[in-house]
């Protein structure tokens, strides 16, 4: 009979982004080729584990472990995953050029470039190509690769603006010389200089596009500028290249602002930490912290690593990671996160995660990764450009050739064709969506919401309905005493007797009774001779009395007073669990317990309805009575109760048919299948659980729902801005093409309006960085 061994996948393949990576399949095939009967993934305790089935007659446990580690090392050494920072991209089409070039390179398995984030997501086979060869290929295209932690120098950071400024000065000088009647050769030399400075990066990008057999905006601009020169309109050609380069430089500077909003996350963690080692305190780099180290965090300092409080009490500002507006009290045993700010008390924090594994580090990595994933609108505009640009080039060629055949002057026809090329360049269209996506994801991360890509940012804004798991999502997740009903004696007396008996039990209901008694400041003597009756309750000796606490089944055969019975039935009808309490055969009263709604859930649901969510639905494994009681308390529209995990998937399919776009909100563990079926899966408590970060499309970093309306409203604002940008960019193209075609606008005016629209859409997108929702709905205002 085969035996099984389970190993943590992150230990076997530490560098893969997630378990969907192709390396997992390669590992499975390699291990099965070694003779293991079956290899597959399972999820346990929120983490992916490799389950290996083997014949114990052929393999020992240690041998199976060795095989897995050796196979993992072999794959990790061969297949590399990297996220590289690209330097020198000055337009959205640069990303396409790099992508196309690398995707055709043998050994490169994946290459996805985000102009907005200046990032290349790369997977390559090191047996076929070396990393340095990939870097050289990128450099051959005219771009660079920045090592992590190293920034481009001042000149590199501002070179586009410098070249553009030089082009503008040369253009102005050449134009003034022409007006003053200076020799034409001198002014022409200056204009040629303006051509060279203004067209330097444009010509580079156009040449790379031609080599990669793709047509883009830079080609249109170079052809138009060359056409203007051919007609002798040097001033207009130089103006075209100057304004085009200036527009790109300003666009790049604006996009840098959005990038810095994301990169600022990485700067939150301190660079060093003071730790206790061998009885002394030493300062070490955060990267050198090990699990089990005890870091000393003084008042006002940032916590250096994820861990738990070993000693001390303080309030910690977790806003940098979770977005919570109020500091959270911490005491020994509580979790803390790297980058959060300690309050007025000193803490000793036991490190539980390495710096690269911290919640903050993973947030930064996932946000950077999110920028490389294109949204549906961006994919549409990319397809549109690939068709539109060749059509424009063919149209311009026809415009040059056909009118002269019917007697129209060739020079005029050629000039108008060049003006049409400028007018039809979809520069604003290319940057309209990525600029909004970058700003939206950056703003969400700053607000404690991790959105894993442009598609999820857009999809959040299309939701018509949201389904919620009950336990731990809508409710606190543990029982609390809700009612203390007495028929003899006082409430404190009744609760004190119950707490004395229940304090000897570890059952969640018993602990809830004890917690309520402590909250009321009650004292009690410990009960003796406690006897637990499984499924019914317990019996105990207390102050010389025989105490019995439990449900009605504990008292079978006894005469339960009608008043006690009525109270119990009323409370149970409200979906609560009841405990009857008896002392020496006399019933004293009833305690009611329930998993209570989270604070503020009703307000959250109300805000969701106000921003356009039509239906809110509960999916729960509890019975209908319990589910309905919670739903009525918080204001949910529908309840689907008694559901197993597979039933929740079917429920999501049915909700999708009824409402179209539906999100699922849960804890990311039991609800993972239903979240996968939803339009958007939203996990609670991303800062506390790795699985929430892994399984969801969107993670609310704090363990509360208050950020959900913000996330939905931000998404709708992002979609609105994307639509505005598309209307502006397409509207300008639609306006300028007939204007230049019929001679109402020349090259100069066309490029001025064209570049102006590009800057407008970027500035419009940057408004998302200052986005804030009001208590009533949505509004834009500076923070």
XYZ file of C-alpha atoms in Angstrom:
783
model
C 0.000 0.000 0.000
C 1.353 3.399 -0.968
C 2.294 5.914 1.702
C 2.202 9.718 1.529
C 4.626 12.487 2.427
C 3.634 16.150 2.435
C 6.194 18.914 2.014
C 5.785 22.693 1.979
C 5.944 23.787 -1.680
C 7.657 27.064 -0.757
C 10.595 25.081 0.627
C 10.956 22.971 -2.526
C 10.410 25.828 -5.035
C 11.051 29.043 -3.078
C 11.182 31.456 -6.030
C 7.967 30.709 -7.936
C 5.260 33.414 -7.775
C 2.455 30.943 -6.955
C 1.407 27.305 -7.286
C -0.030 27.917 -10.772
C 3.489 28.393 -12.134
C 4.663 25.979 -14.827
C 7.566 24.901 -12.592
C 5.116 22.998 -10.387
C 4.108 20.844 -13.357
C 7.785 20.353 -14.243
C 8.481 19.243 -10.664
C 5.572 16.795 -10.738
C 6.737 15.222 -13.988
C 10.331 14.970 -12.765
C 9.379 13.240 -9.516
C 7.027 10.806 -11.207
C 9.826 9.945 -13.617
C 11.911 9.028 -10.540
C 9.364 6.313 -9.729
C 6.968 8.007 -7.296
C 3.407 6.795 -7.850
C 1.660 10.192 -7.723
C 2.625 13.792 -7.041
C 0.075 16.570 -6.608
C -0.673 19.745 -4.661
C -2.941 20.034 -1.640
C -3.840 23.025 0.514
C -3.449 22.671 4.269
C -3.457 25.386 6.921
C -3.620 27.975 4.174
C -0.410 26.935 2.416
C 0.295 24.861 -0.686
C 1.884 21.500 0.076
C 3.394 18.919 -2.237
C 1.817 15.496 -1.613
C 4.050 12.607 -2.696
C 2.629 9.051 -2.934
C 5.337 6.389 -2.862
C 5.908 2.666 -2.407
C 7.580 2.145 1.002
C 9.164 -1.038 -0.358
C 11.153 1.061 -2.858
C 11.666 4.372 -1.066
C 12.255 5.475 2.514
C 10.788 8.744 3.809
C 14.219 10.352 3.830
C 14.854 9.231 0.243
C 11.546 10.731 -0.948
C 12.424 13.982 0.795
C 15.873 13.972 -0.826
C 14.340 13.350 -4.267
C 11.895 16.225 -3.826
C 14.592 18.635 -2.669
C 16.967 17.574 -5.457
C 14.235 17.915 -8.098
C 13.235 21.327 -6.719
C 16.834 22.509 -6.758
C 17.319 21.232 -10.323
C 14.248 23.099 -11.562
C 15.023 26.253 -9.570
C 18.581 26.276 -10.947
C 17.313 25.947 -14.499
C 14.074 27.984 -14.649
C 14.446 31.490 -13.251
C 11.718 34.025 -12.394
C 12.614 37.690 -12.116
C 11.009 41.105 -11.981
C 13.415 43.584 -13.591
C 13.305 47.378 -13.443
C 13.640 48.782 -16.982
C 15.292 52.151 -17.532
C 14.851 54.365 -20.575
C 11.266 53.601 -21.645
C 9.779 56.913 -22.764
C 6.458 55.735 -24.196
C 3.964 52.908 -23.861
C 5.087 51.356 -27.155
C 8.595 50.850 -25.725
C 7.095 48.098 -23.576
C 5.716 46.382 -26.686
C 9.105 46.589 -28.432
C 10.882 44.929 -25.487
C 8.152 42.287 -25.123
C 8.225 41.332 -28.804
C 12.022 41.170 -28.887
C 12.302 38.962 -25.798
C 9.359 36.713 -26.669
C 11.160 35.764 -29.877
C 14.386 35.032 -27.972
C 15.127 31.331 -27.520
C 15.060 30.388 -23.836
C 12.743 33.195 -22.714
C 9.520 31.541 -21.552
C 7.628 34.655 -20.476
C 8.230 38.368 -20.953
C 5.593 40.882 -19.903
C 6.499 44.566 -19.691
C 4.550 47.324 -17.938
C 5.445 50.820 -19.105
C 3.445 52.236 -16.200
C 5.497 50.375 -13.583
C 8.738 50.249 -15.636
C 8.832 46.523 -14.853
C 9.603 43.375 -16.826
C 8.139 40.122 -15.513
C 10.494 37.453 -16.816
C 10.810 33.673 -16.817
C 13.676 32.019 -18.668
C 15.464 28.710 -19.104
C 19.040 29.225 -17.904
C 20.239 26.200 -19.889
C 19.318 28.012 -23.090
C 20.013 31.630 -22.187
C 21.839 33.474 -19.420
C 20.428 36.437 -17.531
C 23.263 38.610 -18.798
C 22.340 37.735 -22.391
C 18.795 38.934 -21.737
C 20.136 42.152 -20.197
C 22.384 42.669 -23.258
C 19.380 42.107 -25.546
C 17.467 44.804 -23.678
C 20.455 47.144 -23.830
C 20.813 46.497 -27.562
C 17.286 47.837 -27.955
C 18.404 51.086 -26.325
C 17.110 50.477 -22.799
C 18.750 49.508 -19.514
C 18.156 47.261 -16.520
C 18.421 48.857 -13.084
C 19.503 46.612 -10.229
C 17.136 46.637 -7.254
C 17.876 49.432 -4.828
C 19.827 51.446 -7.407
C 18.206 54.495 -8.937
C 18.979 56.104 -12.267
C 21.271 59.137 -12.031
C 20.040 62.726 -12.333
C 20.829 62.973 -16.039
C 19.228 59.614 -16.810
C 16.169 60.655 -14.815
C 15.764 63.951 -16.742
C 17.387 63.223 -20.113
C 14.141 63.361 -22.091
C 13.348 66.779 -20.669
C 16.928 67.957 -21.341
C 16.850 66.784 -24.979
C 13.426 68.347 -25.410
C 14.609 71.645 -23.916
C 17.616 71.713 -26.235
C 15.316 71.037 -29.196
C 13.036 73.904 -28.148
C 15.914 76.365 -27.792
C 17.400 75.398 -31.168
C 13.969 75.654 -32.811
C 13.399 79.117 -31.317
C 16.858 80.319 -32.372
C 16.483 78.965 -35.923
C 13.004 80.490 -36.307
C 14.170 83.918 -35.028
C 17.181 83.862 -37.369
C 14.878 83.162 -40.277
C 12.662 86.107 -39.306
C 15.707 88.357 -38.963
C 16.851 87.472 -42.468
C 20.057 85.677 -41.474
C 21.561 83.245 -43.971
C 19.220 80.288 -44.522
C 22.074 77.830 -44.026
C 22.625 79.037 -40.452
C 18.977 78.837 -39.424
C 18.676 75.490 -41.213
C 21.619 74.158 -39.191
C 19.884 75.110 -35.953
C 16.642 73.497 -37.122
C 18.557 70.326 -38.008
C 19.924 70.379 -34.460
C 16.338 70.723 -33.185
C 15.405 67.697 -35.318
C 18.271 65.683 -33.834
C 17.572 66.589 -30.192
C 13.775 66.359 -30.428
C 13.760 63.187 -32.501
C 16.566 61.290 -30.767
C 14.404 58.993 -28.618
C 11.547 58.948 -31.095
C 13.825 57.740 -33.890
C 15.346 55.095 -31.598
C 11.927 53.731 -30.656
C 10.670 53.883 -34.243
C 13.704 51.941 -35.481
C 13.220 49.258 -32.849
C 9.544 48.995 -33.812
C 10.459 48.529 -37.478
C 13.008 45.848 -36.545
C 10.392 44.034 -34.492
C 7.928 44.313 -37.409
C 5.385 46.351 -35.447
C 3.941 49.762 -36.272
C 3.577 52.336 -33.552
C 3.119 56.017 -32.836
C 6.818 56.840 -33.086
C 6.874 55.669 -36.706
C 3.990 58.015 -37.524
C 5.849 60.950 -35.943
C 9.166 60.234 -37.691
C 7.435 59.856 -41.072
C 5.508 63.117 -40.526
C 8.643 65.016 -39.477
C 10.577 63.648 -42.463
C 7.698 64.609 -44.740
C 7.686 68.165 -43.385
C 11.442 68.393 -44.064
C 10.919 67.068 -47.588
C 8.451 69.904 -48.181
C 10.899 72.446 -46.777
C 8.691 73.029 -43.715
C 11.628 72.585 -41.347
C 10.127 74.795 -38.653
C 6.941 72.735 -38.489
C 8.852 69.439 -38.474
C 11.118 70.650 -35.674
C 8.072 71.921 -33.762
C 6.451 68.503 -34.183
C 9.451 66.647 -32.716
C 9.975 69.236 -29.960
C 6.364 69.097 -28.759
C 6.228 65.317 -29.117
C 9.384 64.859 -27.017
C 8.227 67.472 -24.484
C 4.876 65.738 -24.151
C 6.597 62.427 -23.511
C 8.964 63.978 -20.967
C 6.108 65.566 -19.013
C 4.079 62.354 -19.270
C 7.066 60.408 -17.928
C 7.474 62.808 -15.000
C 3.797 62.515 -14.146
C 3.949 58.722 -14.281
C 7.010 58.806 -12.005
C 4.816 60.384 -9.359
C 2.467 57.392 -9.452
C 5.409 54.961 -9.422
C 6.904 56.686 -6.378
C 3.597 56.240 -4.560
C 4.093 52.484 -4.928
C 7.836 52.482 -4.261
C 7.212 54.450 -1.050
C 5.710 51.252 0.367
C 9.091 49.574 0.205
C 10.697 52.434 2.141
C 8.435 51.896 5.155
C 10.513 49.096 6.659
C 13.614 50.230 8.612
C 17.015 49.206 7.276
C 18.445 48.042 10.631
C 17.139 46.473 13.829
C 18.439 46.158 17.402
C 18.319 42.523 18.551
C 19.167 40.608 21.685
C 21.861 37.983 21.013
C 23.996 36.184 23.585
C 22.820 38.524 26.312
C 23.832 41.706 24.484
C 22.082 44.149 22.189
C 23.525 44.496 18.682
C 22.390 46.356 15.551
C 21.986 44.229 12.423
C 20.662 44.752 8.926
C 16.986 43.826 8.584
C 17.969 41.356 5.832
C 20.089 39.476 8.402
C 17.271 38.938 10.918
C 16.518 35.277 11.591
C 13.368 33.581 12.834
C 13.423 33.574 16.610
C 15.490 36.766 16.920
C 14.155 39.200 19.499
C 14.080 42.745 18.178
C 13.833 45.708 20.559
C 11.444 48.372 19.277
C 11.562 51.696 21.121
C 8.656 54.182 21.214
C 8.137 55.874 17.847
C 10.267 53.393 15.894
C 9.112 51.289 12.969
C 8.830 47.556 13.577
C 11.596 45.850 11.532
C 9.986 42.461 10.798
C 6.789 40.459 11.013
C 6.559 38.733 14.370
C 4.718 38.537 17.637
C 5.102 40.576 20.798
C 7.298 38.732 23.294
C 7.044 41.387 25.986
C 5.728 44.898 26.446
C 2.490 46.718 25.739
C 1.923 49.490 23.245
C -0.426 50.871 20.604
C 0.863 50.288 17.058
C -0.069 52.377 14.032
C -0.768 49.724 11.359
C -2.036 52.183 8.725
C 0.996 51.705 6.427
C 0.096 48.026 5.973
C -3.593 47.602 6.808
C -4.982 51.107 6.277
C -6.519 51.152 9.775
C -7.052 54.735 10.899
C -6.625 54.072 14.652
C -3.621 52.508 16.408
C -4.117 48.902 17.564
C -3.268 47.872 21.126
C -0.625 45.137 21.273
C 0.296 42.840 24.146
C 2.393 39.651 24.431
C 1.303 37.080 21.854
C -0.189 39.585 19.369
C 0.998 39.742 15.751
C 2.866 42.797 14.468
C 3.982 43.682 10.942
C 7.136 45.147 9.435
C 6.835 48.842 8.598
C 4.184 49.629 11.208
C 4.936 52.324 13.805
C 5.255 51.597 17.522
C 3.481 53.952 19.908
C 4.550 55.101 23.357
C 5.485 51.737 24.890
C 8.634 49.694 24.310
C 8.181 46.262 22.687
C 10.293 43.170 22.298
C 9.228 41.428 19.082
C 10.068 37.811 18.292
C 10.734 37.577 14.538
C 8.563 34.977 12.783
C 9.270 35.872 9.136
C 12.390 36.804 7.199
C 12.469 40.275 5.658
C 11.690 38.988 2.158
C 8.706 37.045 3.529
C 7.123 39.915 5.482
C 3.620 41.077 4.696
C 4.993 44.461 3.590
C 7.593 42.880 1.272
C 4.952 40.653 -0.294
C 2.608 43.632 -0.704
C 5.300 45.589 -2.545
C 6.103 42.571 -4.725
C 2.450 41.874 -5.551
C 1.664 45.517 -6.308
C 4.672 45.657 -8.653
C 3.504 42.394 -10.220
C -0.001 43.814 -10.607
C 1.315 46.594 -12.860
C 2.555 44.068 -15.421
C -0.894 42.472 -15.816
C -2.927 44.294 -18.431
C -6.568 45.165 -17.847
C -9.317 44.292 -20.385
C -9.465 47.905 -21.580
C -5.709 48.030 -22.029
C -5.740 44.796 -24.029
C -8.462 46.316 -26.213
C -6.494 49.510 -26.840
C -3.370 47.459 -27.649
C -5.320 45.490 -30.268
C -6.847 48.715 -31.582
C -3.415 50.319 -31.994
C -1.997 47.289 -33.837
C -4.749 47.648 -36.439
C -5.159 51.426 -36.396
C -1.528 52.489 -36.979
C -1.015 50.437 -40.205
C -4.403 51.666 -41.460
C -3.311 55.267 -40.859
C -0.040 54.691 -42.715
C -1.901 53.199 -45.680
C -4.412 56.035 -45.583
C -1.624 58.615 -45.616
C 0.017 56.846 -48.573
C -3.266 56.930 -50.496
C -3.688 60.589 -49.582
C -0.280 61.306 -51.105
C -0.941 59.339 -54.295
C -4.627 59.739 -55.182
C -5.405 63.525 -55.013
C -2.610 64.499 -57.484
C -4.152 62.085 -60.005
C -7.205 64.372 -59.991
C -5.234 67.603 -60.327
C -4.680 68.385 -56.643
C -1.200 69.922 -55.984
C 1.237 67.212 -54.837
C 2.939 69.426 -52.231
C -0.394 70.267 -50.598
C -1.528 66.665 -50.726
C 1.756 65.483 -49.172
C 1.575 68.109 -46.394
C -1.968 67.136 -45.494
C -0.972 63.471 -45.410
C 1.805 64.299 -42.918
C -0.616 66.357 -40.818
C -3.058 63.429 -40.802
C -0.260 61.158 -39.535
C 0.235 63.491 -36.592
C -3.489 63.864 -35.966
C -4.088 60.112 -36.026
C -1.309 59.198 -33.583
C -3.072 57.561 -30.611
C -0.518 58.651 -27.976
C -3.160 59.599 -25.422
C -4.971 56.331 -26.102
C -1.822 54.306 -25.381
C -1.323 55.847 -21.933
C -4.977 56.421 -20.994
C -5.574 53.059 -19.289
C -2.165 52.141 -17.788
C -1.839 55.543 -16.102
C -5.250 55.139 -14.445
C -4.566 51.523 -13.447
C -1.190 52.442 -11.931
C -2.696 55.310 -9.936
C -5.698 53.247 -8.823
C -3.630 50.299 -7.579
C -1.169 52.637 -5.847
C -4.014 54.471 -4.085
C -5.635 51.198 -3.041
C -2.359 49.871 -1.578
C -1.915 53.062 0.404
C -5.429 52.572 1.767
C -4.864 48.994 2.926
C -6.366 47.239 -0.113
C -4.191 44.995 -2.290
C -5.550 44.708 -5.851
C -3.633 42.157 -7.897
C -3.967 43.620 -11.375
C -5.750 45.993 -13.717
C -8.373 43.377 -14.598
C -9.441 43.071 -10.958
C -9.387 46.860 -10.518
C -11.785 47.226 -13.440
C -13.949 44.231 -12.472
C -14.546 45.587 -8.961
C -16.284 48.543 -10.539
C -18.689 46.364 -12.558
C -20.180 44.479 -9.592
C -23.933 44.228 -9.246
C -23.966 41.917 -6.216
C -21.620 40.798 -3.447
C -21.812 37.488 -1.583
C -20.349 37.153 1.913
C -19.271 34.208 3.996
C -20.847 34.508 7.453
C -18.439 33.227 10.084
C -15.424 35.463 10.504
C -16.474 37.771 7.681
C -19.838 39.250 8.674
C -19.488 38.018 12.249
C -16.750 38.109 14.883
C -16.149 34.391 14.392
C -16.504 33.299 18.002
C -19.517 33.078 20.349
C -20.379 35.822 22.823
C -22.955 36.012 25.580
C -25.880 38.050 24.258
C -28.578 37.518 26.911
C -28.625 36.768 30.638
C -32.217 35.897 31.676
C -32.940 35.131 35.343
C -35.965 33.532 36.960
C -34.347 33.447 40.404
C -31.628 35.734 41.733
C -29.606 38.462 39.977
C -27.855 38.428 36.594
C -24.409 38.701 38.221
C -25.173 35.774 40.524
C -26.350 33.641 37.608
C -23.331 34.543 35.466
C -20.923 34.023 38.370
C -22.185 30.487 39.007
C -21.961 29.675 35.289
C -18.426 31.097 35.025
C -17.236 29.136 38.083
C -18.267 25.870 36.431
C -17.329 26.764 32.840
C -13.857 28.069 33.789
C -12.719 24.433 33.990
C -13.725 23.823 30.339
C -11.877 24.730 27.107
C -15.080 24.638 25.008
C -15.637 27.878 23.004
C -19.075 28.384 24.602
C -17.572 27.955 28.076
C -14.809 30.446 27.305
C -17.424 32.939 26.092
C -19.264 32.697 29.428
C -16.014 33.247 31.356
C -15.087 36.217 29.129
C -18.470 37.883 29.765
C -18.133 37.389 33.521
C -14.663 38.965 33.444
C -15.974 41.852 31.331
C -18.519 42.565 34.074
C -15.790 42.466 36.729
C -17.168 39.421 38.560
C -15.140 37.247 40.935
C -15.830 33.602 41.692
C -14.428 30.561 43.411
C -13.435 27.675 41.185
C -15.927 24.825 41.008
C -14.917 21.289 41.952
C -15.679 17.826 40.574
C -16.610 19.006 37.067
C -18.196 16.339 34.838
C -18.511 17.090 31.122
C -21.497 15.521 29.343
C -20.599 15.429 25.643
C -23.037 17.328 23.447
C -25.196 18.363 26.402
C -23.250 20.432 28.963
C -21.612 19.805 32.313
C -22.287 19.148 35.995
C -20.201 20.503 38.874
C -19.986 21.109 42.628
C -19.979 24.790 43.630
C -20.327 26.235 47.143
C -21.843 22.967 48.303
C -24.443 22.979 45.540
C -24.924 20.639 42.601
C -24.749 22.797 39.467
C -25.921 21.732 36.007
C -25.377 23.874 32.899
C -26.325 22.854 29.388
C -28.974 22.502 26.713
C -32.424 20.999 27.221
C -31.112 17.478 26.555
C -29.052 17.639 29.777
C -32.285 17.899 31.727
C -34.242 15.099 30.084
C -36.721 13.680 32.581
C -36.651 16.840 34.691
C -39.573 19.260 34.857
C -38.360 22.473 33.208
C -40.496 25.442 34.381
C -42.672 26.951 31.656
C -41.055 30.390 32.066
C -37.590 28.921 31.506
C -38.807 26.899 28.525
C -40.444 29.963 26.915
C -37.310 32.077 27.367
C -35.165 29.316 25.819
C -37.513 28.842 22.836
C -37.664 32.604 22.204
C -33.879 32.945 22.236
C -33.376 29.875 20.033
C -35.897 31.295 17.551
C -33.517 34.249 17.243
C -30.771 31.840 16.162
C -28.956 31.782 19.502
C -27.504 28.887 21.485
C -29.000 28.567 24.980
C -27.675 27.265 28.302
C -30.109 26.371 31.084
C -28.670 26.732 34.584
C -29.830 24.647 37.545
C -28.655 24.639 41.191
C -29.744 21.819 43.536
C -32.629 20.994 41.224
C -33.875 24.616 41.019
C -33.668 26.445 37.661
C -32.015 29.860 37.999
C -32.256 31.108 34.436
C -30.959 30.973 30.867
C -27.824 32.229 29.103
C -27.925 32.880 25.345
C -24.817 32.928 23.135
C -24.283 33.715 19.486
C -21.618 34.609 16.974
C -22.356 38.335 16.840
C -22.078 40.641 13.815
C -18.874 42.590 13.409
C -19.083 46.174 14.536
C -20.050 48.506 11.708
C -21.179 45.790 9.250
C -24.635 47.339 8.824
C -23.026 50.664 7.884
C -20.672 48.917 5.427
C -23.576 47.207 3.659
C -25.518 50.462 3.578
C -22.551 52.222 1.944
C -22.260 49.431 -0.617
C -25.919 49.876 -1.569
C -25.430 53.639 -1.860
C -22.538 53.255 -4.321
C -24.560 50.963 -6.590
C -24.391 47.361 -5.295
C -27.895 46.020 -5.948
C -27.850 42.858 -3.832
C -25.892 41.588 -0.826
C -26.096 37.863 -0.083
C -24.938 35.636 2.775
C -23.544 32.163 2.035
C -23.285 30.078 5.204
C -23.016 26.504 6.364
C -25.171 27.327 9.391
C -28.906 26.616 9.467
C -31.350 29.087 7.980
C -32.549 30.354 11.349
C -29.056 31.373 12.471
C -28.231 32.857 9.074
C -31.463 34.824 8.902
C -30.933 36.248 12.414
C -27.525 37.656 11.403
C -28.841 38.847 8.028
C -31.701 40.743 9.668
C -29.303 42.269 12.192
C -26.940 43.689 9.562
C -29.336 44.389 6.671
C -28.465 41.705 4.092
C -30.837 41.152 1.165
C -30.617 37.343 0.833
C -29.526 34.282 2.812
C -28.390 30.936 1.428
C -27.902 28.598 4.396
C -26.799 25.026 5.036
C -24.129 25.148 2.328
C -21.091 22.905 2.049
C -18.004 24.368 0.279
C -19.075 22.759 -3.036
C -22.588 24.142 -2.530
C -21.116 27.646 -2.272
C -19.555 27.211 -5.722
C -22.953 26.246 -7.173
C -24.539 29.182 -5.338
C -21.984 31.545 -6.932
C -22.778 30.141 -10.383
C -26.487 30.711 -9.793
C -25.879 34.247 -8.492
C -23.742 34.950 -11.558
C -26.624 33.941 -13.824
C -29.021 36.178 -11.904
C -26.884 39.273 -11.327
C -24.015 39.043 -13.815
C -20.955 40.395 -12.034
C -20.754 39.022 -8.466
C -17.931 39.177 -5.896
C -17.300 36.688 -3.093
C -15.912 37.942 0.220
C -14.400 35.418 2.634
C -11.353 34.522 4.673
C -9.492 32.984 1.735
C -9.320 29.460 3.172
C -12.635 27.581 3.146
C -14.069 30.023 0.645
C -11.299 29.680 -1.959
C -13.377 27.605 -4.450
C -16.299 30.050 -4.325
C -13.918 33.014 -4.589
C -12.351 31.462 -7.687
C -15.797 31.177 -9.290
C -16.665 34.815 -8.553
C -15.989 37.779 -10.831
C -13.702 39.043 -8.057
C -12.561 37.106 -4.987
C -12.041 39.351 -1.956
C -10.155 38.028 1.097
C -10.285 39.459 4.596
C -7.235 39.955 6.760
C -4.511 39.811 4.138
C -1.983 41.158 6.657
C -2.527 38.207 8.961
C -2.832 35.217 6.640
C -0.633 34.220 3.720
C -3.494 32.304 2.142
C -5.605 35.458 1.838
C -2.801 37.081 -0.147
C -2.406 34.026 -2.373
C -5.974 33.012 -3.188
C -7.807 36.297 -3.640
C -7.938 38.814 -6.488
C -8.314 41.551 -3.879
C -7.140 41.424 -0.250
C -8.391 43.728 2.491
C -5.220 43.943 4.575
C -7.056 44.727 7.826
C -9.427 42.108 9.204
C -12.529 44.213 8.730
C -14.988 45.076 6.005
C -14.753 48.856 6.262
C -12.339 49.027 3.291
C -14.683 47.163 0.922
C -16.864 50.178 -0.009
C -13.670 52.187 -0.514
C -12.273 49.513 -2.849
C -15.477 49.279 -4.905
C -15.866 53.057 -5.091
C -12.195 53.500 -6.061
C -12.657 50.929 -8.814
C -15.714 52.747 -10.130
C -13.796 56.010 -10.063
C -10.944 54.313 -11.938
C -13.332 52.989 -14.570
C -14.885 56.434 -14.900
C -11.476 58.033 -15.400
C -10.483 55.360 -17.919
C -13.657 56.098 -19.883
C -12.999 59.846 -19.691
C -9.452 59.299 -20.937
C -10.640 57.108 -23.800
C -13.240 59.696 -24.841
C -10.622 62.475 -24.731
C -8.008 60.496 -26.671
C -10.405 59.121 -29.281
C -12.281 62.425 -29.472
C -9.096 64.354 -30.240
C -8.178 61.862 -32.972
C -11.703 62.050 -34.423
C -11.553 65.856 -34.382
C -8.060 66.273 -35.773
C -8.225 63.775 -38.656
C -10.932 65.666 -40.623
C -9.390 69.017 -39.575
C -6.016 68.102 -41.073
C -7.561 66.202 -43.984
C -9.465 69.267 -45.176
C -6.633 71.689 -44.410
C -8.293 73.426 -41.425
C -5.331 72.586 -39.156
C -1.649 72.263 -39.947
C 1.059 70.076 -38.417
C 1.889 72.615 -35.673
C -1.668 72.935 -34.353
C -2.249 69.182 -34.678
C 0.797 68.275 -32.596
C -0.031 70.939 -30.003
C -3.550 69.547 -29.475
C -2.270 65.977 -29.746
C 0.384 66.357 -27.028
C -1.945 68.451 -24.889
C -4.462 65.603 -24.848
C -1.735 63.158 -23.741
C -0.816 65.315 -20.767
C -4.503 65.813 -19.922
C -5.226 62.077 -19.681
C -2.164 61.470 -17.471
C -3.033 64.329 -15.107
C -6.630 63.095 -15.032
C -5.410 59.623 -14.049
C -3.192 61.039 -11.301
C -6.319 62.387 -9.577
C -6.844 58.828 -8.344
C -3.806 59.186 -6.072
C -5.804 61.744 -4.055
C -9.056 59.790 -4.146
C -11.163 59.601 -1.005
C -14.693 58.357 -0.336
C -17.083 60.362 1.775
C -19.535 58.753 4.196
C -22.372 59.317 1.728
C -20.832 58.232 -1.553
C -17.805 59.204 -3.589
C -15.881 62.424 -3.906
C -12.491 63.657 -5.032
C -10.583 65.841 -2.660
C -6.983 66.321 -1.660
C -5.941 64.555 1.481
